[in-house]
CSV table of C-alpha atoms in Angstrom, one decimal:
chain,number,residue,atom,x,y,z
A,256,VAL,CA,6.4,25.9,-25.4
A,257,LYS,CA,3.3,23.6,-25.5
A,258,HIS,CA,0.3,25.6,-25.1
A,259,LEU,CA,-2.8,24.9,-23.2
A,260,THR,CA,-5.6,23.0,-24.7
A,261,GLU,CA,-9.2,23.7,-25.1
A,262,THR,CA,-9.8,21.1,-22.5
A,263,GLN,CA,-7.5,22.8,-20.1
A,264,PHE,CA,-8.7,26.2,-20.3
A,265,ASN,CA,-12.4,24.9,-20.0
A,266,GLN,CA,-11.6,23.0,-17.1
A,267,TYR,CA,-9.6,25.7,-15.3
A,268,LEU,CA,-11.9,28.3,-15.9
A,269,ASP,CA,-15.0,26.1,-14.8
A,270,TYR,CA,-13.1,25.0,-11.6
A,271,GLU,CA,-13.3,21.5,-12.7
A,272,LEU,CA,-9.2,20.4,-11.8
A,273,ASP,CA,-7.7,19.0,-9.0
A,274,GLU,CA,-5.4,21.3,-7.1
A,275,GLU,CA,-2.2,19.8,-8.7
A,276,ALA,CA,-3.5,20.3,-12.2
A,277,GLN,CA,-4.7,23.7,-11.4
A,278,LEU,CA,-1.3,24.6,-10.0
A,279,GLN,CA,0.6,23.1,-13.1
A,280,ILE,CA,-1.8,25.4,-15.4
A,281,GLU,CA,-1.1,28.5,-13.2
A,282,ALA,CA,2.6,27.7,-13.5
A,283,HIS,CA,2.3,27.7,-17.2
A,284,LEU,CA,0.3,30.9,-17.5
A,285,GLU,CA,3.2,32.5,-15.6
A,286,ILE,CA,5.6,31.8,-18.2
A,287,CYS,CA,3.4,31.7,-21.3
A,288,ALA,CA,2.4,35.3,-22.5
A,289,LYS,CA,0.3,33.7,-25.3
A,290,CYS,CA,-1.6,31.6,-22.9
A,291,ARG,CA,-2.1,34.3,-20.6
A,292,ALA,CA,-3.6,36.8,-23.1
A,293,LEU,CA,-6.1,34.1,-24.4
A,294,PHE,CA,-6.7,33.4,-20.6
A,295,ASN,CA,-7.5,37.1,-19.6
A,296,GLU,CA,-9.8,37.5,-22.7
A,297,LEU,CA,-11.7,34.5,-21.4
A,298,GLY,CA,-11.8,35.6,-17.8
A,299,MET,CA,-13.2,38.5,-19.3
A,300,VAL,CA,-15.9,36.9,-20.8
A,301,PHE,CA,-16.7,35.1,-17.4
A,302,SER,CA,-17.0,38.5,-15.5
A,303,THR,CA,-19.0,40.0,-18.0
A,304,LEU,CA,-21.5,37.6,-18.0
A,305,ALA,CA,-21.7,37.6,-14.5
A,306,GLU,CA,-22.5,41.1,-14.3
A,307,LEU,CA,-25.6,41.0,-17.0
A,308,PRO,CA,-28.8,42.0,-15.1
A,309,ASP,CA,-32.0,40.7,-15.7
A,310,VAL,CA,-34.6,42.4,-17.3
A,311,PRO,CA,-37.9,43.4,-15.5
A,312,LEU,CA,-41.1,41.5,-17.3
A,313,ASP,CA,-43.4,44.4,-18.4
A,314,ARG,CA,-46.7,42.5,-17.9
A,315,ASP,CA,-48.1,39.5,-16.1
A,316,LEU,CA,-48.2,36.4,-18.4
A,317,THR,CA,-50.3,34.4,-16.0
A,318,ALA,CA,-53.6,35.5,-17.2
A,319,SER,CA,-52.7,34.5,-21.1
A,320,ILE,CA,-50.8,31.3,-19.8
A,321,MET,CA,-54.1,30.0,-17.8
A,322,ALA,CA,-56.5,31.2,-20.7
A,323,ASN,CA,-54.3,28.9,-22.8
A,324,LEU,CA,-54.0,25.9,-20.5
A,325,PRO,CA,-55.9,22.6,-21.9
A,326,GLN,CA,-59.0,21.7,-20.4
A,327,THR,CA,-58.3,19.2,-17.7
A,328,GLN,CA,-60.0,15.8,-18.1
A,329,GLN,CA,-62.1,15.2,-15.3
A,330,ARG,CA,-61.1,11.9,-14.4
A,331,PRO,CA,-64.1,10.2,-12.7
A,332,ALA,CA,-64.0,9.4,-8.9
A,333,LEU,CA,-62.3,6.2,-8.4
A,334,TRP,CA,-65.6,4.3,-7.3
A,335,ARG,CA,-66.9,5.2,-10.6
A,336,GLN,CA,-64.1,4.0,-13.0
A,337,PRO,CA,-64.6,0.8,-14.8
A,338,ALA,CA,-61.6,-0.9,-13.7
A,339,PHE,CA,-62.6,-0.2,-10.2
A,340,ILE,CA,-65.9,-1.6,-10.4
A,341,MET,CA,-64.3,-4.6,-12.4
A,342,GLN,CA,-61.9,-5.3,-9.6
A,343,SER,CA,-64.6,-5.0,-6.7
A,344,ILE,CA,-66.9,-7.6,-8.5
A,345,LEU,CA,-63.9,-9.9,-8.9
A,346,THR,CA,-62.7,-9.4,-5.4
A,347,ILE,CA,-66.7,-10.6,-4.0
A,348,VAL,CA,-66.4,-13.4,-6.7
A,349,LEU,CA,-63.1,-14.6,-5.4
A,350,LEU,CA,-64.3,-14.4,-1.8
A,351,ILE,CA,-67.4,-16.3,-2.3
A,352,LEU,CA,-65.6,-19.0,-4.7
A,353,SER,CA,-63.0,-19.2,-2.1
A,354,MET,CA,-65.1,-19.8,1.0
A,355,PRO,CA,-66.4,-23.5,0.1
A,356,ILE,CA,-62.8,-24.1,-1.2
A,357,PHE,CA,-61.5,-23.6,2.2
A,358,ARG,CA,-63.9,-25.3,3.7
A,359,ILE,CA,-62.4,-28.3,2.3
A,360,TRP,CA,-59.1,-27.4,1.4
A,361,GLY,CA,-57.9,-25.7,4.3
A,362,PRO,CA,-57.8,-28.8,6.6
A,363,ARG,CA,-56.6,-30.7,3.6
A,364,VAL,CA,-53.6,-28.7,2.7
A,365,VAL,CA,-52.6,-28.7,6.6
A,366,VAL,CA,-52.5,-32.4,6.9
A,367,TRP,CA,-50.6,-32.6,3.5
A,368,PHE,CA,-48.0,-30.3,5.0
A,369,GLN,CA,-48.0,-32.6,7.9
A,370,GLU,CA,-47.8,-35.7,5.9
A,371,LEU,CA,-44.8,-34.2,3.8
A,372,LYS,CA,-42.3,-35.6,6.3
A,373,LEU,CA,-39.1,-34.6,4.9
A,374,PRO,CA,-35.6,-36.0,6.1
A,375,THR,CA,-34.1,-32.8,8.0
A,376,ALA,CA,-31.6,-31.2,5.7
A,377,GLN,CA,-32.6,-32.6,2.8
A,378,ILE,CA,-33.9,-30.8,-0.1
A,379,PRO,CA,-36.9,-32.6,-1.6
A,380,SER,CA,-36.6,-34.1,-5.0
A,381,LEU,CA,-38.7,-33.0,-7.9
A,382,PRO,CA,-40.5,-36.5,-8.4
A,383,MET,CA,-40.9,-36.8,-4.4
A,384,LEU,CA,-42.7,-33.8,-4.4
A,385,LEU,CA,-45.1,-34.6,-7.5
A,386,ASP,CA,-45.5,-37.8,-5.8
A,387,HIS,CA,-46.7,-36.2,-2.7
A,388,LEU,CA,-48.6,-33.7,-4.8
A,389,ALA,CA,-50.7,-36.3,-6.4
A,390,THR,CA,-51.9,-37.5,-3.0
A,391,LEU,CA,-53.2,-34.0,-2.4
A,392,LEU,CA,-55.3,-34.2,-5.6
A,393,SER,CA,-56.4,-37.5,-5.3
A,394,PRO,CA,-60.4,-38.4,-4.0
A,395,ALA,CA,-58.7,-40.9,-1.5
A,396,SER,CA,-57.3,-38.1,0.5
A,397,TYR,CA,-60.4,-36.4,1.2
A,398,LEU,CA,-60.7,-35.8,4.7
A,399,PRO,CA,-63.9,-36.3,6.8
A,400,PHE,CA,-63.5,-33.1,8.5
A,401,THR,CA,-64.1,-29.6,7.2
A,402,VAL,CA,-64.3,-25.9,8.7
A,403,PRO,CA,-67.6,-25.7,9.7
A,404,TRP,CA,-68.3,-22.2,9.7
A,405,LEU,CA,-67.5,-21.8,6.1
A,406,PRO,CA,-70.6,-22.4,3.4
A,407,GLU,CA,-70.6,-25.7,1.9
A,408,LEU,CA,-70.0,-26.3,-2.1
A,409,PRO,CA,-73.0,-27.0,-4.1
A,410,ALA,CA,-73.9,-30.8,-4.3
A,411,GLN,CA,-72.8,-31.0,-7.8
A,412,LEU,CA,-69.5,-29.6,-7.1
A,413,SER,CA,-68.7,-31.5,-4.2
A,414,GLY,CA,-66.4,-34.4,-4.1
A,415,PRO,CA,-63.9,-34.6,-6.9
A,416,ASN,CA,-65.4,-32.1,-8.6
A,417,VAL,CA,-64.0,-29.4,-6.1
A,418,ASN,CA,-61.5,-29.2,-8.7
A,419,ILE,CA,-63.8,-27.2,-11.2
A,420,MET,CA,-64.0,-24.8,-8.4
A,421,LEU,CA,-60.5,-24.7,-8.1
A,422,ILE,CA,-59.6,-23.7,-11.6
A,423,LEU,CA,-62.3,-21.4,-11.5
A,424,LEU,CA,-60.8,-19.8,-8.3
A,425,ILE,CA,-57.5,-19.5,-10.0
A,426,MET,CA,-58.7,-18.0,-13.1
A,427,THR,CA,-60.9,-15.3,-11.1
A,428,GLY,CA,-57.5,-14.8,-9.2
A,429,VAL,CA,-55.5,-14.3,-12.3
A,430,LEU,CA,-58.0,-11.5,-13.7
A,431,TRP,CA,-57.9,-9.8,-10.3
A,432,MET,CA,-54.1,-9.7,-10.6
A,433,ILE,CA,-54.6,-8.4,-14.1
A,434,GLY,CA,-57.0,-6.0,-13.1
A,435,ASN,CA,-54.8,-4.8,-10.3
A,436,VAL,CA,-52.0,-4.1,-12.3
A,437,SER,CA,-54.0,-1.9,-14.9
A,438,LEU,CA,-55.1,0.1,-11.8
A,439,LEU,CA,-51.7,0.6,-10.3
A,440,ARG,CA,-50.4,1.7,-13.7
A,441,ASN,CA,-53.1,4.3,-13.8
A,442,GLY,CA,-52.2,5.3,-10.4
A,443,SER,CA,-55.6,4.5,-9.2
A,444,GLY,CA,-54.5,2.1,-6.4
A,445,ALA,CA,-55.7,-1.6,-6.2
A,446,ALA,CA,-59.0,-2.8,-4.9
A,447,GLY,CA,-60.0,-5.5,-2.7
B,49,MET,CA,-51.5,30.4,-1.3
B,50,ASN,CA,-48.5,33.0,-1.3
B,51,ASN,CA,-46.9,31.5,1.9
B,52,LYS,CA,-46.7,28.3,0.6
B,53,THR,CA,-43.5,26.7,-0.5
B,54,ASP,CA,-42.9,25.8,-3.9
B,55,ARG,CA,-43.0,22.1,-2.9
B,56,SER,CA,-46.1,22.2,-1.4
B,57,LEU,CA,-47.7,24.0,-4.7
B,58,ILE,CA,-46.0,21.6,-7.0
B,59,LEU,CA,-47.5,18.4,-5.2
B,60,LEU,CA,-51.1,20.0,-5.8
B,61,ALA,CA,-50.3,21.2,-9.3
B,62,ALA,CA,-49.1,17.7,-10.1
B,63,GLN,CA,-52.7,16.4,-9.4
B,64,GLY,CA,-54.1,18.9,-12.0
B,65,ASP,CA,-55.0,21.9,-9.6
B,66,ARG,CA,-55.0,24.7,-12.4
B,67,GLU,CA,-55.1,27.4,-9.7
B,68,VAL,CA,-51.9,26.4,-8.1
B,69,PHE,CA,-50.2,26.0,-11.3
B,70,GLY,CA,-51.2,29.8,-11.6
B,71,GLU,CA,-49.4,30.5,-8.7
B,72,LEU,CA,-46.3,28.9,-9.7
B,73,VAL,CA,-46.7,30.8,-13.0
B,74,ARG,CA,-46.7,34.1,-11.0
B,75,ARG,CA,-43.7,33.0,-9.0
B,76,HIS,CA,-41.4,32.0,-11.9
B,77,GLN,CA,-42.6,34.0,-15.1
B,78,SER,CA,-39.8,36.5,-14.5
B,79,ALA,CA,-37.0,34.2,-14.2
B,80,ILE,CA,-38.4,32.2,-17.4
B,81,PHE,CA,-38.5,35.3,-19.3
B,82,ASN,CA,-35.2,36.4,-18.6
B,83,VAL,CA,-33.8,33.0,-20.0
B,84,ALA,CA,-35.9,33.2,-23.0
B,85,TYR,CA,-34.9,36.8,-23.5
B,86,ARG,CA,-31.2,36.0,-23.4
B,87,MET,CA,-31.5,33.2,-25.9
B,88,LEU,CA,-33.8,35.2,-28.1
B,89,GLY,CA,-33.1,38.8,-27.9
B,90,ASN,CA,-36.4,40.7,-28.0
B,91,ARG,CA,-39.2,40.8,-25.7
B,92,HIS,CA,-41.9,39.8,-27.8
B,93,ASP,CA,-40.6,36.4,-28.6
B,94,ALA,CA,-39.3,36.1,-25.2
B,95,GLU,CA,-42.6,36.5,-23.4
B,96,ASP,CA,-44.0,34.4,-26.3
B,97,ALA,CA,-41.6,31.8,-25.5
B,98,ALA,CA,-42.2,31.9,-21.7
B,99,GLN,CA,-45.7,31.3,-22.0
B,100,GLU,CA,-45.2,28.1,-24.5
B,101,ALA,CA,-42.8,26.8,-21.9
B,102,PHE,CA,-45.3,27.3,-19.1
B,103,LEU,CA,-47.9,25.4,-21.3
B,104,ARG,CA,-45.3,22.6,-22.1
B,105,ALA,CA,-44.3,22.1,-18.3
B,106,TYR,CA,-48.3,22.1,-17.6
B,107,ALA,CA,-48.8,19.3,-20.2
B,108,ALA,CA,-45.4,17.5,-19.1
B,109,PHE,CA,-46.2,17.8,-15.2
B,110,GLU,CA,-46.7,13.8,-15.2
B,111,THR,CA,-43.1,13.4,-15.9
B,112,PHE,CA,-41.8,15.9,-13.5
B,113,ASP,CA,-40.1,14.5,-10.4
B,114,THR,CA,-41.9,16.3,-7.7
B,115,GLY,CA,-39.3,15.7,-5.2
B,116,ARG,CA,-36.9,18.0,-7.2
B,117,PRO,CA,-36.9,22.0,-7.8
B,118,LEU,CA,-39.3,23.1,-10.3
B,119,LEU,CA,-37.3,26.2,-11.5
B,120,PRO,CA,-34.2,24.6,-13.1
B,121,TRP,CA,-37.1,22.2,-14.8
B,122,LEU,CA,-38.6,25.1,-16.1
B,123,LYS,CA,-35.4,26.7,-17.4
B,124,ARG,CA,-34.3,23.6,-19.2
B,125,ILE,CA,-37.8,23.6,-21.0
B,126,THR,CA,-37.5,27.1,-22.2
B,127,ILE,CA,-33.8,26.7,-23.2
B,128,ASN,CA,-34.6,23.7,-25.5
B,129,LEU,CA,-37.7,25.5,-26.7
B,130,CYS,CA,-35.7,28.4,-27.7
B,131,LEU,CA,-33.1,26.3,-29.3
B,132,ASN,CA,-35.8,24.6,-31.3
B,133,ARG,CA,-37.2,27.8,-32.4
B,134,LEU,CA,-33.7,29.3,-33.3
B,135,GLN,CA,-32.9,26.4,-35.2
B,136,LYS,CA,-36.0,26.4,-37.3
B,137,GLU,CA,-36.0,29.9,-38.3
B,138,ARG,CA,-32.5,29.8,-39.6
B,139,PRO,CA,-30.6,31.7,-40.9
B,140,THR,CA,-30.3,33.9,-37.3
B,141,SER,CA,-30.6,37.4,-37.5
B,142,SER,CA,-27.9,39.5,-38.4
B,143,LEU,CA,-26.5,41.9,-35.9
B,144,GLU,CA,-27.9,45.1,-37.4
B,145,ASP,CA,-31.4,43.5,-37.0
B,146,LEU,CA,-31.3,43.0,-33.2
B,147,GLN,CA,-33.0,45.7,-31.5
B,148,LEU,CA,-32.4,45.3,-27.8
B,149,SER,CA,-35.2,47.0,-25.6
B,150,PRO,CA,-33.7,49.6,-23.4
B,151,THR,CA,-35.1,48.2,-20.3
B,152,GLU,CA,-32.0,47.7,-17.8
B,153,PRO,CA,-31.9,49.4,-14.5
B,154,ARG,CA,-31.1,53.0,-14.4
B,155,PRO,CA,-28.1,54.0,-12.1
B,156,GLY,CA,-27.4,57.6,-12.7
B,157,PRO,CA,-27.5,60.1,-15.5
B,158,GLU,CA,-24.3,59.8,-17.5
B,159,LYS,CA,-23.1,56.7,-16.1
B,160,GLN,CA,-26.5,55.1,-16.9
B,161,MET,CA,-25.5,55.7,-20.9
B,162,VAL,CA,-22.3,53.9,-20.3
B,163,VAL,CA,-23.8,50.8,-18.1
B,164,HIS,CA,-26.7,50.7,-20.7
B,165,GLU,CA,-24.5,50.6,-23.7
B,166,ARG,CA,-22.1,48.0,-22.1
B,167,VAL,CA,-25.1,45.8,-21.2
B,168,GLU,CA,-26.4,45.9,-24.9
B,169,GLN,CA,-23.3,45.2,-26.2
B,170,VAL,CA,-22.7,41.8,-24.3
B,171,ARG,CA,-26.5,40.8,-25.3
B,172,THR,CA,-25.6,41.5,-28.9
B,173,GLY,CA,-22.5,39.7,-28.3
B,174,ILE,CA,-24.5,36.5,-27.2
B,175,LEU,CA,-27.2,36.9,-29.9
B,176,SER,CA,-24.6,36.8,-32.4
B,177,LEU,CA,-23.4,33.2,-31.2
B,178,PRO,CA,-25.0,30.5,-33.1
B,179,PRO,CA,-28.0,28.9,-31.5
B,180,ARG,CA,-26.4,25.9,-29.8
B,181,TYR,CA,-23.3,27.9,-28.7
B,182,ARG,CA,-25.9,30.4,-27.0
B,183,ALA,CA,-27.5,27.3,-25.5
B,184,VAL,CA,-24.4,26.2,-23.7
B,185,ILE,CA,-23.5,29.7,-22.6
B,186,GLU,CA,-26.8,30.0,-20.8
B,187,LEU,CA,-26.9,26.5,-19.3
B,188,ARG,CA,-23.1,27.1,-18.3
B,189,HIS,CA,-23.0,30.9,-17.2
B,190,PHE,CA,-26.6,31.7,-16.3
B,191,GLN,CA,-27.8,28.0,-15.1
B,192,ASN,CA,-24.4,26.9,-13.6
B,193,LEU,CA,-24.9,23.3,-14.9
B,194,LYS,CA,-21.9,21.0,-14.9
B,195,TYR,CA,-21.0,19.9,-18.6
B,196,LYS,CA,-22.6,16.4,-18.0
B,197,GLU,CA,-25.9,18.1,-16.9
B,198,ILE,CA,-25.5,20.3,-20.1
B,199,SER,CA,-24.7,17.2,-22.3
B,200,ASP,CA,-28.0,15.6,-20.8
B,201,VAL,CA,-30.2,18.8,-21.3
B,202,LEU,CA,-29.2,19.4,-25.0
B,203,ASN,CA,-28.9,15.8,-25.5
B,204,ARG,CA,-25.4,16.0,-27.0
B,205,PRO,CA,-22.4,14.3,-26.6
B,206,LEU,CA,-20.3,15.5,-23.7
B,207,SER,CA,-16.9,16.4,-26.1
B,208,ASP,CA,-19.5,18.5,-28.2
B,209,ILE,CA,-20.4,20.3,-25.2
B,210,LYS,CA,-16.9,21.0,-24.3
B,211,SER,CA,-15.8,22.2,-27.6
B,212,ASP,CA,-18.9,24.5,-28.2
B,213,LEU,CA,-18.4,25.9,-24.9
B,214,TYR,CA,-14.9,26.8,-25.7
B,215,ARG,CA,-15.8,28.3,-29.1
B,216,ALA,CA,-18.5,30.1,-27.7
B,217,ARG,CA,-16.5,31.6,-25.2
B,218,ARG,CA,-13.5,32.6,-27.7
B,219,MET,CA,-16.2,34.2,-30.4
B,220,LEU,CA,-18.0,36.3,-27.1
B,221,ALA,CA,-14.3,37.0,-26.1
B,222,GLU,CA,-13.7,38.3,-29.7
B,223,GLN,CA,-17.1,40.4,-29.6
B,224,LEU,CA,-16.4,41.7,-26.2
B,225,LYS,CA,-12.9,42.9,-26.6
B,226,ASP,CA,-13.5,46.7,-27.2
B,227,LEU,CA,-15.6,46.3,-23.9
B,228,LYS,CA,-13.9,48.6,-21.1
């Protein structure tokens, strides 16, 4: 007779078998005295452990646990954290920088998109996009009109030098995003 | 605070509220103490382990998934802590050294003796197991964890868990043979 394996005993006792496998084991236990004896021994372990009562706790442990808790490091309020202050400054710089840029670039980008007349159902090729991008950056493409309610660029930065402002804007934006990632990782939420 | 659910307290405790953590300790200290008592076998060590388990839980609260129940997490910390202690202080104490506290509930005059003796024998049987067998018995029989969950808690292969569980049960069966 082939006796039950460790795994079969475990799975049967722990109700981890499907009905068919369970019936097979029960059939074997009917005919095999050795496995039946072992099953009874193991079954006794289950019932004995299940009956083991809890012991009452003689004293309240709360006070001594609380006394040994590490002193919490008081995290400063969000608005006092350096990362938050830096983010706020960057947000203000970003807004100031972007206002004159959008004064000029806003209408320019709109027209640029209008001029990008793509044949329908055709994906533009990379050279085509690059050519068109060059027209956007070319001084010849400056438009005579602007967004009137936004502040103007300083005189020395107007005209083709607007690109310096654009680079500054992008760099500030990158710093702003890095700062936001840092704030989010600290669980403080993002500024701006 | 007494009326609040564990879940609402956990959210506050996770933000570092010490008072709320104290309330969670009050609620669960008895269960944690019992886990440690089954693993270690004496009151003093069990109280000490329970305290350390709570301190570890407090330090690791940031890693706790606040959407899950707290008690099973605390119990797992306790079991691993006890297991580490037992493995450090090898060789394990012999059966003669095991002095169990007479703290079980007392039913009746004569029956009390029999019940008490039986309970002590079971506890002694558990404590005679090697620490890692004790841990699988605790996790399977008292915490009702599945094999895979036990393997995750103890960070050991599933095949080892199954075989340890079987051997632990065989050893316990031997220990408890005379128990009627």
